[in-house]
PDB file of C-alpha atoms in Angstrom:
ATOM      1  CA  PHE A1408      -0.122   0.003  -0.001  1.00 88.00           C
ATOM      2  CA  ARG A1409       0.831   3.515  -0.440  1.00 88.00           C
ATOM      3  CA  ALA A1410      -0.248   7.088   0.238  1.00 87.00           C
ATOM      4  CA  GLY A1411      -3.812   7.785  -1.127  1.00 87.00           C
ATOM      5  CA  ASP A1412      -4.878   4.106  -0.272  1.00 90.00           C
ATOM      6  CA  ILE A1413      -8.062   3.753   1.603  1.00 90.00           C
ATOM      7  CA  LEU A1414      -7.157   1.105   4.419  1.00 92.00           C
ATOM      8  CA  GLU A1415      -8.979  -1.127   6.492  1.00 92.00           C
ATOM      9  CA  ILE A1416      -6.640  -2.276   9.715  1.00 91.00           C
ATOM     10  CA  ARG A1417      -7.799  -4.965  11.903  1.00 90.00           C
ATOM     11  CA  MET A1418      -6.179  -4.648  15.233  1.00 88.00           C
ATOM     12  CA  MET A1419      -6.479  -6.331  18.715  1.00 88.00           C
ATOM     13  CA  LEU A1420      -6.955  -4.291  21.690  1.00 83.00           C
ATOM     14  CA  PRO A1421      -5.384  -5.857  24.603  1.00 81.00           C
ATOM     15  CA  GLU A1422      -6.849  -3.664  27.223  1.00 82.00           C
ATOM     16  CA  ALA A1423     -10.376  -4.252  26.075  1.00 78.00           C
ATOM     17  CA  GLU A1424     -10.091  -8.311  26.584  1.00 80.00           C
ATOM     18  CA  ARG A1425      -8.280  -8.995  23.286  1.00 79.00           C
ATOM     19  CA  LYS A1426     -11.315  -7.459  21.261  1.00 85.00           C
ATOM     20  CA  VAL A1427     -10.691  -7.114  17.357  1.00 86.00           C
ATOM     21  CA  THR A1428     -11.266  -3.903  16.210  1.00 86.00           C
ATOM     22  CA  ILE A1429     -11.500  -2.555  12.609  1.00 87.00           C
ATOM     23  CA  TYR A1430     -10.190   1.057  11.703  1.00 85.00           C
ATOM     24  CA  ARG A1431     -10.229   2.623   8.319  1.00 88.00           C
ATOM     25  CA  GLY A1432      -9.035   5.744   6.973  1.00 89.00           C
ATOM     26  CA  VAL A1433      -6.798   7.162   3.941  1.00 90.00           C
ATOM     27  CA  CYS A1434      -3.032   6.478   4.274  1.00 91.00           C
ATOM     28  CA  ILE A1435      -1.544  10.059   4.381  1.00 90.00           C
ATOM     29  CA  ALA A1436       2.162   8.909   4.914  1.00 91.00           C
ATOM     30  CA  ARG A1437       4.305   5.943   5.149  1.00 91.00           C
ATOM     31  CA  TYR A1438       7.734   5.765   6.863  1.00 92.00           C
ATOM     32  CA  HIS A1439      10.322   3.015   5.568  1.00 91.00           C
ATOM     33  CA  LYS A1440      12.651   2.578   8.419  1.00 92.00           C
ATOM     34  CA  GLY A1441      13.373  -1.349   8.630  1.00 91.00           C
ATOM     35  CA  ILE A1442      11.982  -2.639  11.962  1.00 93.00           C
ATOM     36  CA  ARG A1443      10.719   0.813  12.964  1.00 94.00           C
ATOM     37  CA  SER A1444       8.352   1.289   9.655  1.00 94.00           C
ATOM     38  CA  SER A1445       5.254   2.674  10.241  1.00 94.00           C
ATOM     39  CA  PHE A1446       2.324   4.878   8.440  1.00 94.00           C
ATOM     40  CA  LYS A1447      -0.181   7.353   9.627  1.00 93.00           C
ATOM     41  CA  ILE A1448      -3.892   7.205   8.554  1.00 91.00           C
ATOM     42  CA  TYR A1449      -6.476   9.942   8.698  1.00 89.00           C
ATOM     43  CA  ASN A1450     -10.247   9.706   8.978  1.00 85.00           C
ATOM     44  CA  VAL A1451     -12.958  12.268   9.817  1.00 79.00           C
ATOM     45  CA  TYR A1452     -15.496  11.398  12.610  1.00 75.00           C
ATOM     46  CA  PRO A1453     -18.667  13.333  12.823  1.00 73.00           C
ATOM     47  CA  GLU A1454     -18.490  13.809  16.874  1.00 74.00           C
ATOM     48  CA  CYS A1455     -14.792  14.898  17.181  1.00 73.00           C
ATOM     49  CA  GLY A1456     -13.436  16.037  13.542  1.00 76.00           C
ATOM     50  CA  GLY A1457     -10.388  14.880  12.051  1.00 80.00           C
ATOM     51  CA  VAL A1458      -8.216  12.130  13.505  1.00 84.00           C
ATOM     52  CA  VAL A1459      -4.726  10.928  12.577  1.00 88.00           C
ATOM     53  CA  GLN A1460      -3.550   7.827  13.824  1.00 90.00           C
ATOM     54  CA  HIS A1461       0.334   6.573  13.723  1.00 92.00           C
ATOM     55  CA  ILE A1462       0.543   2.859  13.552  1.00 93.00           C
ATOM     56  CA  PRO A1463       4.035   0.895  13.640  1.00 94.00           C
ATOM     57  CA  LEU A1464       4.101  -1.593  10.440  1.00 93.00           C
ATOM     58  CA  TYR A1465       5.661  -4.492  12.878  1.00 93.00           C
ATOM     59  CA  MET A1466       3.209  -4.159  15.673  1.00 90.00           C
ATOM     60  CA  PRO A1467       2.286  -7.412  17.605  1.00 90.00           C
ATOM     61  CA  ASP A1468      -1.320  -6.115  18.072  1.00 90.00           C
ATOM     62  CA  LEU A1469      -1.619  -5.589  14.256  1.00 92.00           C
ATOM     63  CA  LEU A1470      -3.586  -8.399  12.454  1.00 92.00           C
ATOM     64  CA  GLY A1471      -4.118  -7.489   9.149  1.00 93.00           C
ATOM     65  CA  ILE A1472      -4.235  -4.589   6.705  1.00 94.00           C
ATOM     66  CA  LYS A1473      -6.678  -4.528   3.604  1.00 94.00           C
ATOM     67  CA  VAL A1474      -6.560  -1.811   0.696  1.00 93.00           C
ATOM     68  CA  VAL A1475     -10.156  -1.242   0.014  1.00 90.00           C
ATOM     69  CA  GLY A1476      -9.863   1.935  -2.123  1.00 87.00           C
ATOM     70  CA  ARG A1477      -7.864   4.650  -3.687  1.00 87.00           C
ATOM     71  CA  ILE A1478      -8.202   8.453  -3.892  1.00 84.00           C
ATOM     72  CA  PRO A1479      -6.318  10.154  -6.303  1.00 80.00           C
ATOM     73  CA  ALA A1480      -2.969  11.426  -5.234  1.00 74.00           C
ATOM     74  CA  SER A1481       0.320  12.714  -6.809  1.00 75.00           C
ATOM     75  CA  GLN A1482       2.454  13.170  -3.857  1.00 76.00           C
ATOM     76  CA  GLU A1483       4.078  10.592  -1.288  1.00 78.00           C
ATOM     77  CA  ARG A1484       2.750  12.415   1.718  1.00 80.00           C
ATOM     78  CA  LEU A1485      -0.880  13.904   1.874  1.00 81.00           C
ATOM     79  CA  PHE A1486      -0.538  16.095   4.976  1.00 78.00           C
ATOM     80  CA  TYR A1487      -2.637  18.973   2.936  1.00 78.00           C
ATOM     81  CA  LEU A1488      -5.705  16.665   3.747  1.00 77.00           C
ATOM     82  CA  LEU A1489      -5.543  17.563   7.439  1.00 74.00           C
ATOM     83  CA  ASP A1490      -6.590  21.010   6.208  1.00 74.00           C
ATOM     84  CA  ARG A1491      -9.943  19.839   4.820  1.00 66.00           C
ATOM     85  CA  GLU A1492     -12.161  18.324   7.539  1.00 58.00           C
ATOM     86  CA  THR A1493     -14.999  17.543   5.045  1.00 59.00           C
ATOM     87  CA  SER A1494     -17.483  14.648   4.826  1.00 56.00           C
ATOM     88  CA  ASP A1495     -15.129  13.282   1.695  1.00 58.00           C
ATOM     89  CA  TYR A1496     -13.014  11.731   4.192  1.00 57.00           C
ATOM     90  CA  MET A1497     -15.450   9.768   6.420  1.00 59.00           C
ATOM     91  CA  PHE A1498     -14.424   6.239   6.043  1.00 58.00           C
ATOM     92  CA  GLN A1499     -15.770   4.229   8.758  1.00 55.00           C
ATOM     93  CA  THR A1500     -19.137   4.154   7.139  1.00 54.00           C
ATOM     94  CA  GLY A1501     -19.183   3.880   3.292  1.00 47.00           C
ATOM     95  CA  VAL A1502     -15.820   2.562   1.427  1.00 41.00           C
ATOM     96  CA  SER A1503     -15.626   2.519  -2.190  1.00 37.00           C
ATOM     97  CA  ALA A1504     -14.342  -0.892  -3.905  1.00 35.00           C
ATOM     98  CA  ALA A1505     -10.677  -1.123  -4.918  1.00 33.00           C
ATOM     99  CA  ASN A1506      -9.622  -1.167  -8.485  1.00 32.00           C
TER     100      ASN A1506
END
């Protein structure tokens, strides 16, 4: 996956009795640093606004990453999306199919 992909991330929450949750959002940056590799996803929630999550790629609680869509992006890092808190970036409810 790369910046601009809409991701569906399955993570286990050990503090919630090992419950599996699914996060969805657009990947705005990916960092290639060997074992310390990570990525950032961005999502807009109606009750609290825009949220950026920093997720390590080799985290033990990370169960899977699936690409479910793509937004057009010409840059490697999409931090300009943080300025626009519109409903275009609400990915928790409706996600378009991947090409």
